[in-house]
């Protein structure tokens, strides 16, 4: 059976009341959920960066080990070449071995430079890693504190919020689909999330603009859905009596 306008307005008021309570619960949490989520993401990025830095240091240490092995092998090769120099038969052979020794020593110098560069990078990286790690520990402490606060708030309100959401789910099934869509749209577009309001002291309680007496009469009749001409909110009822203007003879 289709709801009357009066019934639809009654349902919308109940829905608005439930949503107000849910909004209050969410407001009570403040920015904690977003802060916790942001800190969690930040900590994850820091840990990923620390792991990446450690892997880079490990790779550089491997490079150092490889270059040291290369230096030892090259030094052994230089010693063999120097021994061969003692047994050369002519200047040509001597010059060829001398050139080869110079090339091998140059390779040693390059390897030593690579090792030095690696150590410098590792030292710099270690300092940065230590600073990042210290910062991470501080953020972890803040994260733990805020997560604890959020958990405490959630434990206090989650049962009530779940109950409200169940009531809301049952209620929306009874409301006209188009009307519900309008309600959700208005709530999304107004600052205080009040889509359904009353006339109080002759004004819309959503935007506080005057609602003329003849409009109030139509609202009280509940024969059609009336929206505030200023803010677009649905006006469900008039909270106080309509004051009609009197004529010059004192008659209403």
XYZ file of C-alpha atoms in Angstrom:
252
model
C 0.000 0.000 0.000
C 1.346 3.433 -1.006
C 2.195 5.789 1.833
C 0.309 9.047 2.277
C 2.278 12.307 2.227
C 1.836 12.529 5.990
C 3.250 9.026 6.435
C 6.190 9.741 4.125
C 7.017 12.881 6.105
C 6.808 10.946 9.355
C 9.203 8.333 7.982
C 11.588 11.018 6.735
C 11.654 12.670 10.149
C 12.490 9.336 11.754
C 15.204 8.770 9.161
C 16.634 12.235 9.790
C 16.678 11.537 13.535
C 18.571 8.277 13.026
C 21.042 9.951 10.668
C 21.548 12.762 13.186
C 22.516 10.207 15.827
C 24.899 8.457 13.425
C 26.419 11.824 12.502
C 26.981 12.593 16.186
C 28.792 9.305 16.675
C 30.985 9.997 13.636
C 31.585 13.553 14.872
C 32.660 12.182 18.245
C 35.450 10.277 16.505
C 36.638 13.522 14.940
C 39.606 13.195 12.604
C 40.944 10.124 14.413
C 40.042 7.584 11.671
C 41.713 9.684 8.964
C 44.730 10.412 11.173
C 45.190 6.727 12.021
C 44.822 5.742 8.372
C 47.294 8.430 7.282
C 49.856 7.442 9.928
C 49.478 3.773 9.028
C 50.170 4.535 5.357
C 53.101 6.779 6.287
C 54.639 4.103 8.510
C 54.217 1.517 5.763
C 56.065 3.825 3.328
C 58.839 4.427 5.862
C 59.277 0.704 6.465
C 59.366 0.084 2.720
C 62.031 2.795 2.325
C 64.096 1.408 5.231
C 63.968 -2.048 3.691
C 64.967 -0.606 0.326
C 67.909 1.221 1.936
C 69.045 -1.926 3.735
C 68.916 -3.859 0.473
C 70.965 -1.101 -1.201
C 73.579 -1.274 1.578
C 73.669 -5.062 1.310
C 74.236 -4.796 -2.435
C 77.033 -2.269 -1.908
C 78.681 -4.520 0.657
C 78.555 -7.273 -1.937
C 80.169 -4.894 -4.455
C 82.919 -4.134 -1.921
C 83.552 -7.835 -1.352
C 83.683 -8.474 -5.118
C 86.105 -5.577 -5.691
C 88.381 -6.786 -2.900
C 88.551 -10.218 -4.480
C 89.282 -8.537 -7.805
C 92.092 -6.489 -6.205
C 93.699 -9.613 -4.723
C 93.556 -11.437 -8.034
C 94.928 -8.403 -9.876
C 97.732 -7.939 -7.346
C 98.698 -11.588 -7.809
C 98.676 -11.062 -11.558
C 100.898 -7.968 -11.190
C 103.360 -10.016 -9.143
C 103.533 -12.627 -11.903
C 104.101 -9.944 -14.523
C 106.845 -8.380 -12.405
C 108.488 -11.794 -12.099
C 108.301 -12.196 -15.882
C 110.067 -8.860 -16.309
C 113.163 -10.386 -14.783
C 113.354 -12.956 -17.554
C 112.567 -10.887 -20.658
C 114.806 -11.288 -23.697
C 114.411 -7.823 -25.184
C 113.082 -4.323 -24.627
C 109.905 -5.033 -26.591
C 108.839 -7.785 -24.210
C 109.825 -5.632 -21.246
C 107.734 -2.698 -22.486
C 104.730 -4.961 -23.195
C 104.813 -6.426 -19.681
C 105.329 -2.955 -18.176
C 102.254 -1.683 -20.001
C 100.224 -4.660 -18.793
C 101.358 -4.051 -15.219
C 100.281 -0.396 -15.498
C 96.849 -1.456 -16.784
C 96.423 -3.931 -13.955
C 97.444 -1.328 -11.375
C 94.952 1.063 -12.944
C 92.255 -1.593 -12.476
C 93.298 -1.845 -8.827
C 92.968 1.922 -8.422
C 89.512 1.850 -10.016
C 88.445 -0.985 -7.743
C 89.775 0.885 -4.701
C 87.841 3.996 -5.794
C 84.656 1.919 -6.136
C 85.200 0.560 -2.629
C 85.756 4.082 -1.269
C 82.612 5.384 -3.002
C 80.607 2.461 -1.634
C 81.796 3.109 1.902
C 80.937 6.811 1.594
C 77.448 5.986 0.342
C 76.953 3.406 3.091
C 78.067 5.883 5.779
C 75.720 8.559 4.427
C 72.897 6.054 4.067
C 73.407 4.765 7.593
C 73.003 8.295 8.994
C 69.837 8.877 6.958
C 68.505 5.449 7.905
C 69.120 6.126 11.592
C 67.305 9.470 11.345
C 64.419 7.847 9.474
C 64.277 5.038 12.017
C 64.149 7.539 14.900
C 61.371 9.447 13.151
C 59.551 6.184 12.504
C 59.668 5.238 16.187
C 58.121 8.584 17.136
C 55.399 8.153 14.528
C 54.777 4.607 15.723
C 54.247 5.954 19.243
C 51.777 8.565 17.964
C 50.084 5.916 15.814
C 49.721 3.562 18.802
C 48.242 6.321 20.945
C 45.756 7.473 18.300
C 44.860 3.906 17.382
C 44.164 3.212 21.065
C 41.951 6.297 21.321
C 40.085 5.329 18.177
C 39.592 1.774 19.380
C 38.267 3.076 22.687
C 35.796 5.364 20.922
C 34.728 2.583 18.578
C 34.158 0.170 21.438
C 31.956 2.714 23.162
C 29.852 3.512 20.100
C 30.007 0.593 17.670
C 27.106 -1.317 19.226
C 24.858 1.751 19.186
C 25.960 2.662 15.667
C 25.310 -0.861 14.403
C 21.830 -0.752 15.946
C 21.129 2.603 14.280
C 22.280 1.306 10.909
C 19.963 -1.700 11.249
C 17.040 0.597 12.075
C 17.954 2.811 9.142
C 18.073 -0.146 6.760
C 14.595 -1.234 7.815
C 13.248 2.303 7.569
C 14.507 3.181 4.093
C 12.652 0.179 2.669
C 9.392 1.893 3.619
C 10.207 5.241 1.962
C 9.440 6.100 -1.648
C 12.576 5.607 -3.774
C 12.470 9.025 -5.455
C 11.837 10.771 -2.144
C 14.702 8.879 -0.527
C 16.970 9.871 -3.413
C 16.016 13.519 -2.891
C 16.659 13.191 0.834
C 20.135 11.739 0.260
C 20.953 14.419 -2.324
C 19.918 17.256 -0.006
C 21.910 15.785 2.908
C 24.972 15.594 0.702
C 24.659 19.210 -0.438
C 23.871 21.013 2.833
C 26.478 21.784 5.459
C 24.638 20.527 8.553
C 23.268 17.437 6.758
C 19.697 18.330 7.699
C 17.494 17.353 4.770
C 14.195 17.336 6.701
C 13.365 20.258 8.954
C 10.505 21.976 10.759
C 9.237 25.511 10.710
C 10.174 27.096 14.025
C 9.166 30.633 14.982
C 8.033 31.281 11.447
C 11.333 30.257 9.808
C 12.916 27.221 8.213
C 15.029 25.566 10.908
C 17.552 24.612 8.253
C 18.434 28.006 6.775
C 16.470 30.260 9.176
C 14.737 32.112 6.362
C 11.110 33.198 6.830
C 8.369 30.792 5.729
C 5.225 32.756 4.893
C 1.978 31.902 6.723
C 0.202 30.634 3.608
C 3.094 28.238 2.974
C 2.943 27.099 6.586
C -0.753 26.303 6.108
C 0.144 24.058 3.146
C 2.859 22.404 5.207
C 0.504 21.667 8.075
C -2.079 20.248 5.668
C 0.471 17.596 4.587
C -1.175 17.075 1.221
C 2.060 17.518 -0.678
C 5.799 17.590 -0.059
C 6.869 21.198 0.535
C 10.449 22.325 0.198
C 12.003 25.518 1.525
C 12.183 27.995 -1.353
C 15.542 29.246 -0.047
C 17.549 26.123 0.807
C 15.556 23.297 -0.783
C 15.201 21.303 2.415
C 12.046 19.256 2.911
C 9.795 20.925 5.499
C 7.912 18.222 7.369
C 5.807 20.229 9.787
C 5.274 23.485 11.668
C 6.462 23.381 15.256
C 4.396 26.354 16.402
C 0.988 27.750 15.390
C 0.590 29.667 12.163
C 0.114 33.366 12.917
C -2.283 34.824 10.363
C -2.338 38.515 9.632
C -5.443 40.395 10.881
C -7.352 42.928 8.804
C -7.985 46.522 9.820
C -11.202 45.546 11.665
C -9.332 43.136 13.882
C -10.752 40.053 12.234
C -8.515 37.087 11.305
